[in-house]
Short mmCIF file of C-alpha atoms and ligand atoms in Angstrom, two decimals:
data_model
loop_
_atom_site.label_atom_id
_atom_site.label_comp_id
_atom_site.label_asym_id
_atom_site.label_seq_id
_atom_site.Cartn_x
_atom_site.Cartn_y
_atom_site.Cartn_z
CA MET P 1 100.93 70.53 95.21
CA ILE P 2 102.18 72.38 97.17
CA SER P 3 101.04 73.98 100.63
CA ALA P 4 99.49 77.75 99.81
CA LYS P 5 102.31 79.07 101.86
CA GLU P 6 104.56 77.33 100.04
CA ALA P 7 102.55 78.85 97.08
CA LEU P 8 103.15 82.38 98.10
CA ASP P 9 106.72 82.11 99.64
CA ARG P 10 107.75 80.97 95.90
CA LEU P 11 105.92 84.39 94.56
CA ARG P 12 107.78 86.24 97.12
CA GLU P 13 111.26 85.21 96.09
CA GLY P 14 110.23 85.33 92.95
CA ASN P 15 109.60 89.09 93.27
CA ARG P 16 112.63 89.66 95.37
CA ARG P 17 114.67 88.08 92.48
CA PHE P 18 112.90 90.39 90.68
CA VAL P 19 113.93 93.62 93.01
CA SER P 20 116.54 92.70 93.07
CA GLU P 21 117.59 91.89 88.80
CA ASP P 22 118.63 88.38 90.07
CA TRP P 23 116.30 86.15 87.66
CA SER P 24 116.64 82.48 88.14
CA GLY P 25 117.84 80.78 84.59
CA GLU P 26 115.03 78.67 85.66
CA THR P 27 112.39 80.49 84.61
CA LEU P 28 113.10 81.67 81.01
CA PRO P 29 111.18 79.93 78.36
CA SER P 30 113.04 77.45 76.84
CA THR P 31 112.42 74.20 73.78
CA SER P 32 112.47 71.50 76.26
CA ARG P 33 110.09 73.42 78.81
CA ARG P 34 107.52 73.56 76.49
CA ARG P 35 107.69 70.29 74.87
CA GLU P 36 107.52 68.89 78.35
CA LEU P 37 103.97 71.21 79.50
CA ALA P 38 102.89 70.67 76.07
CA GLY P 39 100.87 67.37 77.84
CA ALA P 40 99.51 68.93 80.95
CA GLN P 41 99.85 72.32 83.11
CA GLN P 42 99.44 73.34 87.11
CA PRO P 43 99.69 76.62 87.94
CA PHE P 44 100.43 76.71 91.35
CA ALA P 45 98.95 80.04 91.64
CA ILE P 46 96.45 82.00 90.45
CA ILE P 47 96.89 85.50 89.63
CA LEU P 48 93.92 87.94 89.35
CA GLY P 49 95.46 91.49 88.08
CA CYS P 50 95.18 94.77 86.37
CA SER P 51 96.01 94.82 83.22
CA ASP P 52 98.60 97.20 83.30
CA SER P 53 101.17 97.16 80.43
CA ARG P 54 103.56 97.59 83.49
CA VAL P 55 102.08 94.66 85.87
CA PRO P 56 103.78 91.44 83.65
CA ALA P 57 102.64 89.17 86.81
CA GLU P 58 104.93 86.59 85.25
CA MET P 59 107.93 89.57 85.38
CA VAL P 60 107.52 90.73 88.74
CA PHE P 61 107.70 87.00 90.36
CA ASP P 62 110.00 86.60 88.11
CA GLN P 63 108.05 82.21 87.22
CA GLY P 64 108.26 80.82 83.50
CA LEU P 65 106.31 78.85 81.39
CA GLY P 66 103.16 76.35 83.73
CA ASP P 67 103.39 78.29 86.62
CA LEU P 68 100.70 81.17 86.67
CA PHE P 69 97.41 80.67 86.27
CA VAL P 70 97.49 84.32 85.03
CA ILE P 71 93.46 86.60 84.44
CA ARG P 72 93.98 90.42 83.90
CA VAL P 73 91.33 92.97 83.16
CA ALA P 74 91.59 96.75 84.18
CA GLY P 75 91.05 97.65 88.07
CA ASN P 76 91.86 93.78 88.40
CA ILE P 77 88.10 93.46 89.60
CA VAL P 78 85.97 90.52 90.02
CA ALA P 79 83.21 90.16 87.60
CA PRO P 80 81.83 86.21 86.67
CA SER P 81 84.19 85.56 84.07
CA GLN P 82 87.22 86.26 86.24
CA ILE P 83 84.81 83.83 88.82
CA GLY P 84 84.67 81.40 86.53
CA SER P 85 87.94 81.39 85.96
CA VAL P 86 89.21 80.97 89.28
CA GLU P 87 86.70 77.96 89.98
CA PHE P 88 88.06 76.43 87.19
CA ALA P 89 91.61 76.53 87.98
CA VAL P 90 91.25 75.99 91.37
CA GLU P 91 89.06 72.92 90.33
CA ARG P 92 91.20 71.65 87.72
CA TYR P 93 94.62 71.76 88.62
CA ALA P 94 93.82 72.20 92.48
CA THR P 95 95.88 75.60 92.23
CA PRO P 96 96.65 76.08 96.05
CA LEU P 97 96.41 79.76 96.33
CA VAL P 98 94.55 82.84 94.61
CA ILE P 99 96.80 86.89 94.13
CA VAL P 100 94.66 89.83 93.78
CA LEU P 101 97.27 92.33 92.64
CA GLY P 102 96.30 95.35 92.54
CA HIS P 103 98.92 98.14 91.87
CA THR P 104 100.29 101.63 92.69
CA MET P 105 98.37 104.74 90.46
CA CYS P 106 95.95 102.39 88.99
CA GLY P 107 94.85 103.89 86.09
CA ALA P 108 91.21 102.58 86.88
CA ILE P 109 90.84 103.73 90.04
CA GLN P 110 91.76 106.86 88.89
CA ALA P 111 89.27 107.10 86.65
CA THR P 112 86.18 105.58 88.57
CA LEU P 113 87.64 108.64 91.41
CA GLU P 114 87.21 110.91 89.06
CA GLU P 115 84.06 110.15 87.24
CA LEU P 116 82.46 109.95 90.85
CA GLU P 117 83.50 113.20 91.43
CA ARG P 118 82.62 114.44 88.24
CA PRO P 119 80.78 112.16 86.65
CA SER P 120 80.65 112.31 82.81
CA GLY P 121 77.96 109.73 81.86
CA GLY P 122 79.80 109.50 78.33
CA ARG P 123 81.47 106.25 79.07
CA SER P 124 80.71 103.33 77.10
CA PRO P 125 78.29 100.71 78.93
CA ASN P 126 81.23 98.17 78.54
CA LEU P 127 84.06 100.72 80.31
CA ARG P 128 80.99 101.56 82.74
CA SER P 129 81.15 97.59 84.02
CA ILE P 130 84.23 98.06 85.21
CA VAL P 131 83.86 101.79 86.54
CA ASP P 132 80.93 100.59 88.33
CA ARG P 133 82.68 97.72 89.97
CA VAL P 134 85.48 99.95 91.39
CA ARG P 135 82.65 102.96 92.94
CA PRO P 136 81.83 100.42 95.57
CA SER P 137 84.56 99.99 97.70
CA VAL P 138 86.60 103.85 96.74
CA GLU P 139 83.48 106.14 97.05
CA GLU P 140 82.92 106.38 100.90
CA LEU P 141 86.59 107.77 100.83
CA LEU P 142 85.53 110.66 98.87
CA GLU P 143 83.21 111.23 102.03
CA THR P 144 86.52 111.66 104.19
CA PRO P 145 89.46 114.00 104.33
CA LEU P 146 91.31 112.78 102.18
CA ARG P 147 89.03 114.02 99.30
CA SER P 148 91.63 116.73 99.63
CA ASP P 149 94.59 114.92 98.91
CA PRO P 150 94.97 113.02 95.53
CA ALA P 151 98.20 111.16 95.70
CA ALA P 152 96.57 109.55 99.51
CA LEU P 153 93.17 109.03 98.14
CA THR P 154 94.25 107.44 95.13
CA TYR P 155 96.50 105.37 97.38
CA HIS P 156 93.55 104.01 99.87
CA ALA P 157 91.69 103.92 96.84
CA VAL P 158 93.58 101.02 95.21
CA ARG P 159 94.36 98.91 98.52
CA ALA P 160 90.33 98.94 99.06
CA ASN P 161 89.23 97.81 96.13
CA ILE P 162 91.83 95.06 96.46
CA ARG P 163 90.40 94.02 99.26
CA ALA P 164 87.51 94.58 97.64
CA SER P 165 88.24 92.23 95.03
CA ALA P 166 90.14 89.36 97.16
CA ALA P 167 86.85 89.97 99.59
CA HIS P 168 84.02 88.83 96.71
CA LEU P 169 86.22 85.90 95.30
CA ARG P 170 86.61 84.47 98.97
CA HIS P 171 83.03 84.55 99.39
CA GLY P 172 80.93 85.23 95.86
CA SER P 173 81.48 81.64 95.32
CA GLN P 174 80.37 78.20 96.69
CA THR P 175 83.18 76.80 94.96
CA ILE P 176 86.16 78.58 96.57
CA GLU P 177 84.50 78.88 99.67
CA GLN P 178 84.70 75.18 99.86
CA MET P 179 87.88 74.83 99.12
CA ILE P 180 89.00 77.59 100.95
CA GLN P 181 87.65 75.64 103.92
CA THR P 182 88.57 72.15 102.50
CA ARG P 183 91.19 72.00 100.62
CA GLY P 184 93.33 75.34 102.17
CA LEU P 185 93.03 77.52 99.82
CA ARG P 186 94.23 80.37 100.40
CA VAL P 187 93.30 84.21 98.19
CA VAL P 188 95.91 86.73 99.09
CA GLY P 189 95.28 91.02 98.37
CA ALA P 190 98.84 92.11 97.69
CA GLU P 191 99.71 95.74 95.88
CA TYR P 192 103.20 96.10 92.75
CA SER P 193 104.75 98.95 93.66
CA LEU P 194 105.18 101.10 89.95
CA GLU P 195 108.71 102.25 91.45
CA THR P 196 109.92 100.21 93.83
CA GLY P 197 108.71 96.85 91.69
CA VAL P 198 108.20 94.92 95.22
CA VAL P 199 104.65 93.58 96.35
CA ASP P 200 102.43 93.88 99.31
CA PHE P 201 100.85 91.03 100.51
CA PHE P 202 99.28 93.17 102.62
CA ASP P 203 95.75 91.04 102.93
CA GLU P 204 96.29 87.82 103.24
CA GLY P 205 93.29 85.45 103.31
CA GLU P 206 93.16 83.29 106.19
CA ALA P 207 93.05 79.21 105.68
CA TRP P 208 88.91 80.27 107.16
CA ASP P 209 88.36 83.15 108.60
CA GLY P 210 84.64 81.96 109.36
CA GLY P 211 83.34 85.70 108.26
CA VAL P 212 80.68 86.48 106.69
CA HIS P 213 79.07 84.88 103.69
CA THR P 214 76.02 87.17 102.28
CA GLU P 215 77.95 90.49 101.92
CA PHE P 216 79.64 89.82 98.31
CA THR P 217 77.26 87.42 96.54
CA SER P 218 74.73 89.31 95.15
CA GLY P 219 76.77 91.92 92.77
CA GLY P 220 77.68 88.63 90.84
ZN1 ZN L 301 95.44 99.68 87.01
#
């Protein structure tokens, strides 16, 4: 398996191709590739992305069948089933890189900000479970002057939520934490721009930051 850095470079190059519409012929689905992969897969990156229809991971990174292990959920939140999916892939396939892929103008983040400013109380418990996971990373922004600037508030809230999800993955699972420390697994936070198509890898996890280990464990 390639290293985390090589995996990240591959995604950067794929996103460059996507932005410049210079698609790689190798990533197009084909019968032969499908048959080749039927027996086994070895995805080189795990993407935890938002469900938004405008951010399909394979397309924005110009990757093909068998390349990416993708988990999508509104607001790219981290709940136990997302952690479990990441654990499964790093253990089973030795995948060296995890990307938390949020995006500009994310509806789940905007819905959470709206709920914090004007609590409706009327959401279904299922929808609320998403809002509740976004809330801790964005609510302190409402105590700042950003509160009166909706565009800037959304911009910072999206990034805060991506950072929180990446930190939660790094420290909310013993399995993942161990892989980071011993096998060079990296968890990187990135933001996709709906306007430009560019992915900004702004929260690059180092091999092991030796950071706080208890911060995110209680949220599950
Ligand atoms: Zn979204």
